[in-house]
mmCIF file of C-alpha atoms in Angstrom:
data_model
loop_
_atom_site.group_PDB
_atom_site.id
_atom_site.type_symbol
_atom_site.label_atom_id
_atom_site.label_comp_id
_atom_site.label_asym_id
_atom_site.label_seq_id
_atom_site.Cartn_x
_atom_site.Cartn_y
_atom_site.Cartn_z
ATOM 1 C CA MET A 1 -0.183 0.032 0.024
ATOM 2 C CA PRO A 2 1.551 3.388 -0.981
ATOM 3 C CA ALA A 3 2.452 5.795 1.702
ATOM 4 C CA VAL A 4 0.229 8.715 2.748
ATOM 5 C CA ARG A 5 1.888 11.925 1.696
ATOM 6 C CA VAL A 6 1.615 14.622 4.437
ATOM 7 C CA LEU A 7 2.811 18.330 4.034
ATOM 8 C CA ALA A 8 3.269 19.522 7.634
ATOM 9 C CA HIS A 9 3.210 23.396 7.679
ATOM 10 C CA PHE A 10 5.526 23.830 10.557
ATOM 11 C CA VAL A 11 9.108 22.950 11.487
ATOM 12 C CA PRO A 12 9.279 20.047 14.032
ATOM 13 C CA GLY A 13 11.414 19.539 17.168
ATOM 14 C CA PRO A 14 13.174 16.588 18.073
ATOM 15 C CA LYS A 15 10.250 15.166 20.118
ATOM 16 C CA VAL A 16 7.887 15.685 17.189
ATOM 17 C CA ILE A 17 10.282 13.729 14.840
ATOM 18 C CA ASP A 18 10.626 10.891 17.534
ATOM 19 C CA PHE A 19 6.812 10.689 17.904
ATOM 20 C CA VAL A 20 6.160 10.114 14.266
ATOM 21 C CA ALA A 21 9.043 7.980 13.363
ATOM 22 C CA PRO A 22 7.464 4.699 14.141
ATOM 23 C CA GLU A 23 4.839 5.605 11.446
ATOM 24 C CA SER A 24 7.369 6.270 8.720
ATOM 25 C CA ASP A 25 6.660 2.935 6.971
ATOM 26 C CA TRP A 26 3.426 4.368 5.773
ATOM 27 C CA LEU A 27 3.359 8.052 6.486
ATOM 28 C CA ASP A 28 5.653 10.223 4.298
ATOM 29 C CA ILE A 29 5.825 13.723 6.061
ATOM 30 C CA ARG A 30 7.385 16.708 4.421
ATOM 31 C CA TRP A 31 8.123 19.335 6.770
ATOM 32 C CA CYS A 32 7.732 23.081 5.608
ATOM 33 C CA ALA A 33 8.249 26.250 7.296
ATOM 34 C CA ALA A 34 5.279 28.592 7.637
ATOM 35 C CA ASP A 35 7.256 31.856 7.298
ATOM 36 C CA ASP A 36 6.567 34.363 4.486
ATOM 37 C CA SER A 37 10.058 34.116 3.001
ATOM 38 C CA GLY A 38 10.269 33.400 -0.807
ATOM 39 C CA GLU A 39 12.211 30.056 -0.201
ATOM 40 C CA SER A 40 9.476 28.837 2.275
ATOM 41 C CA GLN A 41 6.735 29.711 0.053
ATOM 42 C CA ALA A 42 8.326 27.931 -3.047
ATOM 43 C CA ALA A 43 8.863 24.865 -0.929
ATOM 44 C CA PHE A 44 5.472 24.898 0.255
ATOM 45 C CA ARG A 45 4.180 25.031 -3.426
ATOM 46 C CA GLN A 46 6.635 22.307 -4.578
ATOM 47 C CA GLU A 47 5.585 19.943 -1.757
ATOM 48 C CA LEU A 48 1.868 20.774 -2.221
ATOM 49 C CA ALA A 49 1.621 19.340 -5.733
ATOM 50 C CA ASP A 50 1.853 15.674 -4.416
ATOM 51 C CA ALA A 51 0.420 16.267 -0.830
ATOM 52 C CA GLU A 52 -2.669 14.355 0.088
ATOM 53 C CA VAL A 53 -2.852 15.858 3.462
ATOM 54 C CA ILE A 54 -1.977 19.193 5.031
ATOM 55 C CA TRP A 55 -1.148 19.468 8.720
ATOM 56 C CA HIS A 56 -2.229 23.023 9.328
ATOM 57 C CA VAL A 57 -1.261 25.213 12.133
ATOM 58 C CA LEU A 58 -1.707 29.048 11.695
ATOM 59 C CA ARG A 59 -0.670 30.490 8.322
ATOM 60 C CA PRO A 60 -3.576 31.232 5.981
ATOM 61 C CA LEU A 61 -4.437 28.478 3.422
ATOM 62 C CA THR A 62 -6.032 30.012 0.579
ATOM 63 C CA GLY A 63 -8.510 28.747 -2.031
ATOM 64 C CA GLU A 64 -5.798 29.329 -4.740
ATOM 65 C CA GLU A 65 -3.494 26.897 -2.873
ATOM 66 C CA LEU A 66 -6.280 24.311 -2.118
ATOM 67 C CA ARG A 67 -7.232 24.227 -5.714
ATOM 68 C CA SER A 68 -3.531 23.599 -6.792
ATOM 69 C CA GLY A 69 -3.198 20.776 -4.554
ATOM 70 C CA ARG A 70 -4.498 18.223 -7.134
ATOM 71 C CA ARG A 71 -4.108 15.283 -4.653
ATOM 72 C CA LEU A 72 -5.261 16.934 -1.519
ATOM 73 C CA ARG A 73 -7.932 14.766 0.394
ATOM 74 C CA LEU A 74 -7.659 16.301 3.944
ATOM 75 C CA VAL A 75 -6.809 19.309 5.771
ATOM 76 C CA GLN A 76 -5.959 18.419 9.241
ATOM 77 C CA LYS A 77 -6.132 21.537 11.767
ATOM 78 C CA PHE A 78 -3.849 21.455 14.480
ATOM 79 C CA GLY A 79 -6.357 23.181 16.942
ATOM 80 C CA VAL A 80 -9.909 24.325 16.667
ATOM 81 C CA GLY A 81 -10.068 27.428 14.904
ATOM 82 C CA ILE A 82 -10.413 27.110 11.095
ATOM 83 C CA ASN A 83 -10.810 30.939 10.205
ATOM 84 C CA THR A 84 -7.360 30.729 8.447
ATOM 85 C CA ILE A 85 -8.677 28.017 6.054
ATOM 86 C CA ASP A 86 -10.677 28.595 2.974
ATOM 87 C CA VAL A 87 -13.150 26.152 4.003
ATOM 88 C CA GLU A 88 -15.662 26.914 1.162
ATOM 89 C CA ALA A 89 -12.817 26.227 -1.485
ATOM 90 C CA ALA A 90 -11.815 22.934 0.151
ATOM 91 C CA THR A 91 -15.557 21.987 0.127
ATOM 92 C CA GLU A 92 -15.715 22.626 -3.568
ATOM 93 C CA ARG A 93 -12.595 20.689 -4.141
ATOM 94 C CA GLY A 94 -13.843 17.614 -2.379
ATOM 95 C CA ILE A 95 -11.119 18.047 0.508
ATOM 96 C CA ALA A 96 -12.355 17.292 3.981
ATOM 97 C CA VAL A 97 -11.418 19.820 6.953
ATOM 98 C CA ALA A 98 -10.909 18.446 10.175
ATOM 99 C CA ASN A 99 -10.017 20.054 13.448
ATOM 100 C CA MET A 100 -9.295 18.983 17.228
ATOM 101 C CA PRO A 101 -11.687 20.433 19.498
ATOM 102 C CA GLY A 102 -10.760 20.204 23.139
ATOM 103 C CA ALA A 103 -7.031 19.043 22.293
ATOM 104 C CA ASN A 104 -5.527 22.256 23.356
ATOM 105 C CA ALA A 105 -8.061 23.232 26.088
ATOM 106 C CA ALA A 106 -5.732 22.617 29.090
ATOM 107 C CA SER A 107 -2.865 24.469 27.606
ATOM 108 C CA VAL A 108 -4.737 27.455 26.501
ATOM 109 C CA ALA A 109 -6.758 27.684 29.893
ATOM 110 C CA GLU A 110 -3.263 27.669 31.531
ATOM 111 C CA GLY A 111 -1.941 30.237 29.221
ATOM 112 C CA ALA A 112 -4.870 32.515 29.923
ATOM 113 C CA VAL A 113 -4.581 32.215 33.751
ATOM 114 C CA LEU A 114 -0.815 32.873 33.111
ATOM 115 C CA LEU A 115 -1.494 36.087 31.325
ATOM 116 C CA MET A 116 -4.083 37.147 34.017
ATOM 117 C CA LEU A 117 -1.404 36.730 36.828
ATOM 118 C CA ALA A 118 1.111 38.409 34.778
ATOM 119 C CA VAL A 119 -0.809 41.457 34.336
ATOM 120 C CA LEU A 120 -2.452 41.660 37.910
ATOM 121 C CA ARG A 121 0.872 41.202 39.657
ATOM 122 C CA ARG A 122 2.984 43.327 37.275
ATOM 123 C CA LEU A 123 5.313 40.545 36.382
ATOM 124 C CA VAL A 124 7.017 42.266 33.320
ATOM 125 C CA PRO A 125 7.775 45.525 35.054
ATOM 126 C CA LEU A 126 8.829 43.948 38.236
ATOM 127 C CA ASP A 127 11.212 41.535 36.314
ATOM 128 C CA ARG A 128 12.936 44.327 34.445
ATOM 129 C CA SER A 129 13.336 46.650 37.523
ATOM 130 C CA THR A 130 14.882 43.504 39.299
ATOM 131 C CA ARG A 131 17.345 42.864 36.415
ATOM 132 C CA GLN A 132 18.191 46.630 36.538
ATOM 133 C CA GLY A 133 19.191 45.970 40.125
ATOM 134 C CA TYR A 134 16.530 48.082 41.772
ATOM 135 C CA GLY A 135 15.793 45.449 44.430
ATOM 136 C CA TRP A 136 12.801 45.926 46.892
ATOM 137 C CA PRO A 137 10.221 48.123 45.241
ATOM 138 C CA THR A 138 9.983 51.643 46.505
ATOM 139 C CA ASP A 139 7.064 52.497 44.471
ATOM 140 C CA PRO A 140 3.959 52.695 46.876
ATOM 141 C CA GLU A 141 1.502 52.171 44.050
ATOM 142 C CA LEU A 142 2.603 48.513 43.598
ATOM 143 C CA GLY A 143 0.571 47.620 46.647
ATOM 144 C CA GLU A 144 -2.387 49.806 45.542
ATOM 145 C CA HIS A 145 -2.673 48.127 42.086
ATOM 146 C CA CYS A 146 -1.329 44.396 42.305
ATOM 147 C CA ARG A 147 -4.317 42.088 42.630
ATOM 148 C CA ASP A 148 -5.075 38.622 43.597
ATOM 149 C CA ILE A 149 -7.143 36.540 41.404
ATOM 150 C CA GLY A 150 -8.906 35.386 44.450
ATOM 151 C CA GLY A 151 -10.175 38.904 45.076
ATOM 152 C CA CYS A 152 -11.413 39.356 41.586
ATOM 153 C CA THR A 153 -14.473 38.658 39.503
ATOM 154 C CA VAL A 154 -13.244 36.850 36.436
ATOM 155 C CA GLY A 155 -15.714 37.255 33.415
ATOM 156 C CA LEU A 156 -15.607 34.626 30.712
ATOM 157 C CA VAL A 157 -16.861 35.683 27.274
ATOM 158 C CA GLY A 158 -17.607 32.268 25.620
ATOM 159 C CA TYR A 159 -18.039 29.049 27.785
ATOM 160 C CA GLY A 160 -16.653 26.188 25.822
ATOM 161 C CA SER A 161 -13.988 23.789 26.958
ATOM 162 C CA ILE A 162 -11.260 26.093 27.374
ATOM 163 C CA ALA A 163 -13.431 28.565 29.431
ATOM 164 C CA ARG A 164 -14.694 25.884 31.618
ATOM 165 C CA ARG A 165 -11.166 24.880 32.443
ATOM 166 C CA VAL A 166 -10.206 28.620 33.266
ATOM 167 C CA ALA A 167 -13.286 28.490 35.457
ATOM 168 C CA GLY A 168 -12.191 25.712 37.327
ATOM 169 C CA ILE A 169 -8.583 27.100 37.927
ATOM 170 C CA VAL A 170 -9.610 30.297 39.045
ATOM 171 C CA SER A 171 -12.583 29.287 41.264
ATOM 172 C CA ALA A 172 -10.163 27.011 42.952
ATOM 173 C CA MET A 173 -8.011 30.424 43.610
ATOM 174 C CA GLY A 174 -11.030 32.040 44.992
ATOM 175 C CA ALA A 175 -12.251 34.018 42.281
ATOM 176 C CA ASN A 176 -15.963 34.917 41.734
ATOM 177 C CA VAL A 177 -16.579 33.622 38.137
ATOM 178 C CA LEU A 178 -19.032 34.848 35.549
ATOM 179 C CA HIS A 179 -19.645 33.771 31.914
ATOM 180 C CA THR A 180 -21.538 34.649 28.934
ATOM 181 C CA SER A 181 -22.582 32.424 25.902
ATOM 182 C CA THR A 182 -24.953 32.621 23.036
ATOM 183 C CA ARG A 183 -27.916 32.471 25.303
ATOM 184 C CA ASP A 184 -28.696 32.056 28.827
ATOM 185 C CA ASP A 185 -27.537 28.483 29.529
ATOM 186 C CA GLY A 186 -29.045 28.136 32.933
ATOM 187 C CA ARG A 187 -25.683 27.643 34.744
ATOM 188 C CA PRO A 188 -24.793 29.840 37.726
ATOM 189 C CA GLY A 189 -22.983 32.918 37.024
ATOM 190 C CA TRP A 190 -24.440 33.554 33.419
ATOM 191 C CA ARG A 191 -24.573 37.055 32.376
ATOM 192 C CA SER A 192 -25.371 38.946 29.309
ATOM 193 C CA LEU A 193 -22.197 40.383 27.668
ATOM 194 C CA PRO A 194 -22.970 44.095 28.797
ATOM 195 C CA GLU A 195 -23.577 42.702 32.310
ATOM 196 C CA LEU A 196 -20.530 40.789 32.307
ATOM 197 C CA LEU A 197 -18.398 43.529 31.105
ATOM 198 C CA ALA A 198 -19.714 46.072 33.613
ATOM 199 C CA GLN A 199 -19.138 43.566 36.646
ATOM 200 C CA ALA A 200 -15.921 41.761 35.928
ATOM 201 C CA ASP A 201 -12.470 42.877 37.305
ATOM 202 C CA VAL A 202 -10.778 40.531 34.678
ATOM 203 C CA VAL A 203 -12.475 39.824 31.181
ATOM 204 C CA SER A 204 -11.113 36.695 29.402
ATOM 205 C CA LEU A 205 -12.278 35.969 25.817
ATOM 206 C CA HIS A 206 -12.887 32.349 24.529
ATOM 207 C CA VAL A 207 -14.954 32.751 21.396
ATOM 208 C CA PRO A 208 -14.096 31.649 17.748
ATOM 209 C CA LEU A 209 -13.618 34.194 15.125
ATOM 210 C CA THR A 210 -16.977 34.645 13.158
ATOM 211 C CA ALA A 211 -18.733 37.342 11.591
ATOM 212 C CA ALA A 212 -20.815 37.706 14.890
ATOM 213 C CA THR A 213 -17.627 37.887 16.885
ATOM 214 C CA GLU A 214 -15.279 40.235 14.940
ATOM 215 C CA GLY A 215 -15.088 43.172 16.686
ATOM 216 C CA LEU A 216 -17.202 41.880 19.569
ATOM 217 C CA ILE A 217 -15.097 43.888 22.127
ATOM 218 C CA ASP A 218 -15.240 47.322 20.508
ATOM 219 C CA GLN A 219 -14.935 50.854 21.912
ATOM 220 C CA ALA A 220 -18.372 50.711 23.444
ATOM 221 C CA GLY A 221 -17.618 47.442 24.991
ATOM 222 C CA LEU A 222 -14.357 48.467 26.417
ATOM 223 C CA ALA A 223 -16.108 51.661 27.796
ATOM 224 C CA ARG A 224 -18.507 49.149 29.696
ATOM 225 C CA MET A 225 -15.589 47.606 31.651
ATOM 226 C CA LYS A 226 -14.840 48.721 34.983
ATOM 227 C CA PRO A 227 -12.163 51.383 35.297
ATOM 228 C CA GLY A 228 -8.935 49.473 36.341
ATOM 229 C CA ALA A 229 -10.083 46.235 34.816
ATOM 230 C CA VAL A 230 -7.831 43.653 32.736
ATOM 231 C CA LEU A 231 -8.554 42.064 29.432
ATOM 232 C CA VAL A 232 -7.112 38.905 28.408
ATOM 233 C CA ASN A 233 -7.412 37.403 24.907
ATOM 234 C CA THR A 234 -6.263 33.853 23.901
ATOM 235 C CA ALA A 235 -8.926 33.670 21.311
ATOM 236 C CA ARG A 236 -8.412 35.582 18.068
ATOM 237 C CA GLY A 237 -7.121 39.005 17.678
ATOM 238 C CA PRO A 238 -9.995 40.476 15.483
ATOM 239 C CA VAL A 239 -12.477 39.825 18.405
ATOM 240 C CA VAL A 240 -11.155 42.907 19.753
ATOM 241 C CA ASP A 241 -10.769 46.228 18.395
ATOM 242 C CA GLU A 242 -7.077 46.899 18.719
ATOM 243 C CA ALA A 243 -7.182 50.594 18.245
ATOM 244 C CA ALA A 244 -9.904 51.115 20.817
ATOM 245 C CA LEU A 245 -8.102 48.934 23.262
ATOM 246 C CA THR A 246 -4.834 50.660 22.853
ATOM 247 C CA GLU A 247 -6.493 53.925 23.815
ATOM 248 C CA ALA A 248 -8.163 52.444 26.883
ATOM 249 C CA LEU A 249 -4.973 51.014 27.931
ATOM 250 C CA ALA A 250 -2.678 54.135 27.116
ATOM 251 C CA SER A 251 -5.199 56.449 28.878
ATOM 252 C CA GLY A 252 -5.098 54.092 32.047
ATOM 253 C CA ARG A 253 -8.807 53.486 32.039
ATOM 254 C CA LEU A 254 -7.945 49.855 31.751
ATOM 255 C CA ALA A 255 -5.215 48.520 34.166
ATOM 256 C CA GLY A 256 -3.823 46.328 31.721
ATOM 257 C CA ALA A 257 -4.060 43.453 28.960
ATOM 258 C CA GLY A 258 -2.651 40.005 28.530
ATOM 259 C CA LEU A 259 -2.701 39.309 24.789
ATOM 260 C CA ASP A 260 -1.673 36.064 22.897
ATOM 261 C CA VAL A 261 -3.325 37.053 19.547
ATOM 262 C CA PHE A 262 -3.397 40.220 17.374
ATOM 263 C CA ALA A 263 -5.602 41.487 14.455
ATOM 264 C CA VAL A 264 -2.439 40.752 12.297
ATOM 265 C CA GLU A 265 -0.003 37.869 12.940
ATOM 266 C CA PRO A 266 2.794 38.146 13.292
ATOM 267 C CA VAL A 267 2.414 41.298 15.120
ATOM 268 C CA SER A 268 3.848 44.118 13.356
ATOM 269 C CA PRO A 269 6.884 45.703 15.167
ATOM 270 C CA ASP A 270 5.246 49.088 14.894
ATOM 271 C CA ASN A 271 1.892 47.930 16.707
ATOM 272 C CA PRO A 272 1.320 50.562 19.255
ATOM 273 C CA LEU A 273 0.569 47.789 21.850
ATOM 274 C CA LEU A 274 4.022 46.819 21.971
ATOM 275 C CA GLY A 275 5.167 50.124 23.301
ATOM 276 C CA LEU A 276 2.811 49.857 26.537
ATOM 277 C CA ASP A 277 4.155 48.864 29.796
ATOM 278 C CA ASN A 278 0.723 47.625 31.169
ATOM 279 C CA VAL A 279 0.499 44.969 28.432
ATOM 280 C CA VAL A 280 1.764 41.373 28.565
ATOM 281 C CA LEU A 281 2.420 39.817 25.214
ATOM 282 C CA THR A 282 2.885 36.396 23.674
ATOM 283 C CA PRO A 283 3.060 35.465 20.033
ATOM 284 C CA HIS A 284 -0.100 33.042 19.763
ATOM 285 C CA VAL A 285 1.645 30.220 21.676
ATOM 286 C CA SER A 286 -0.951 29.773 24.613
ATOM 287 C CA TRP A 287 -1.619 26.322 23.089
ATOM 288 C CA TYR A 288 2.009 25.436 22.185
ATOM 289 C CA THR A 289 3.195 22.820 24.755
ATOM 290 C CA ALA A 290 4.805 19.585 24.470
ATOM 291 C CA ASP A 291 1.575 17.966 25.946
ATOM 292 C CA THR A 292 -0.724 19.663 23.338
ATOM 293 C CA MET A 293 1.527 18.826 20.537
ATOM 294 C CA GLN A 294 1.512 15.159 21.562
ATOM 295 C CA ARG A 295 -2.326 15.201 21.724
ATOM 296 C CA TYR A 296 -2.349 17.007 18.091
ATOM 297 C CA LEU A 297 -0.100 14.546 16.458
ATOM 298 C CA SER A 298 -1.975 11.436 17.938
ATOM 299 C CA ALA A 299 -5.040 12.911 16.456
ATOM 300 C CA ALA A 300 -3.347 13.629 13.073
ATOM 301 C CA VAL A 301 -1.878 10.222 12.719
ATOM 302 C CA ASP A 302 -5.092 8.738 13.525
ATOM 303 C CA ASN A 303 -6.954 10.564 10.895
ATOM 304 C CA CYS A 304 -4.282 9.871 8.321
ATOM 305 C CA ARG A 305 -4.504 6.250 9.244
ATOM 306 C CA ARG A 306 -8.398 6.249 8.656
ATOM 307 C CA LEU A 307 -7.574 8.162 5.367
ATOM 308 C CA ARG A 308 -5.431 5.326 4.187
ATOM 309 C CA ASP A 309 -7.685 2.574 5.356
ATOM 310 C CA GLY A 310 -10.861 4.046 3.950
ATOM 311 C CA GLN A 311 -12.461 4.745 7.423
ATOM 312 C CA PRO A 312 -14.517 7.802 8.281
ATOM 313 C CA LEU A 313 -12.538 10.737 9.451
ATOM 314 C CA THR A 314 -13.132 12.252 12.925
ATOM 315 C CA GLN A 315 -13.955 15.895 13.513
ATOM 316 C CA VAL A 316 -14.711 16.800 9.917
ATOM 317 C CA VAL A 317 -16.072 20.238 9.915
ATOM 318 C CA ASN A 318 -17.529 20.512 6.290
ATOM 319 C CA GLN A 319 -19.183 18.324 3.837
ATOM 320 C CA PRO A 320 -16.816 17.799 0.708
ATOM 321 C CA THR A 321 -18.451 17.634 -2.716
ATOM 322 C CA GLY A 322 -18.572 14.011 -3.736
ATOM 323 C CA CYS A 323 -17.954 12.796 -0.292
#
């Protein structure tokens, strides 16, 4: 039986290579960097011609690229959000698109709490001042503004698997937890979005990027938040109006923000958020741990095996033409 040809759109580490090595007798993986360099783009196009499967992480996958992959049968998303894949074009071409709901929930939840703590406890400026040799802080405002999560109301916008894990973590730390979802779900702590924004000391975003959620946290939404509140975003950058957020942070109306995602990625060096001291930033890596990568690889290899054996694929999000 011929090998399944996979185009993996990321550069593997040694643990990834070791994990997939036992499958090398039937799984032919071609690794390709996902940066925008001409060399990487050329390598991707060359490998795409013979690929049956794409292992996709973050780089946008266009309809033109999907149409040029004449042997493509599956786009396997490493994660949940499929907003960077032209699903309509894939469907028209008879290409299945599958994702991995819940596989990164533990890692992203911990990443969100990490950002909450880093902002609430002024981690970045304290780290910087310590490295500069300032020792014990003499700024009396430190004790005025640093917060315990246990003394906060944490509002979760969206209440899927990641948000529910965040709720469990911060509840154990003593926080009062509110959440919102598409409609009143009957669970304790449910609030409408305007109510949640007005009541929460920390607002954490956990919604997919759709037409309904793009710009969900806009200037009006930010104005509803408590003065001195904190915004955390590990969902998708365009859920937030970045210009309005920058203004709210620069003016001091919001105490801070913890951001793992941005409207444009990779984040531009001239993005004004990078110049603010009350923002903690990470480059869309809250999901990226050895534990999550192992879960991703297990699911991806399983779907490739199913493809090889003619079995139904798992977690397919579209209905490919002719399938």
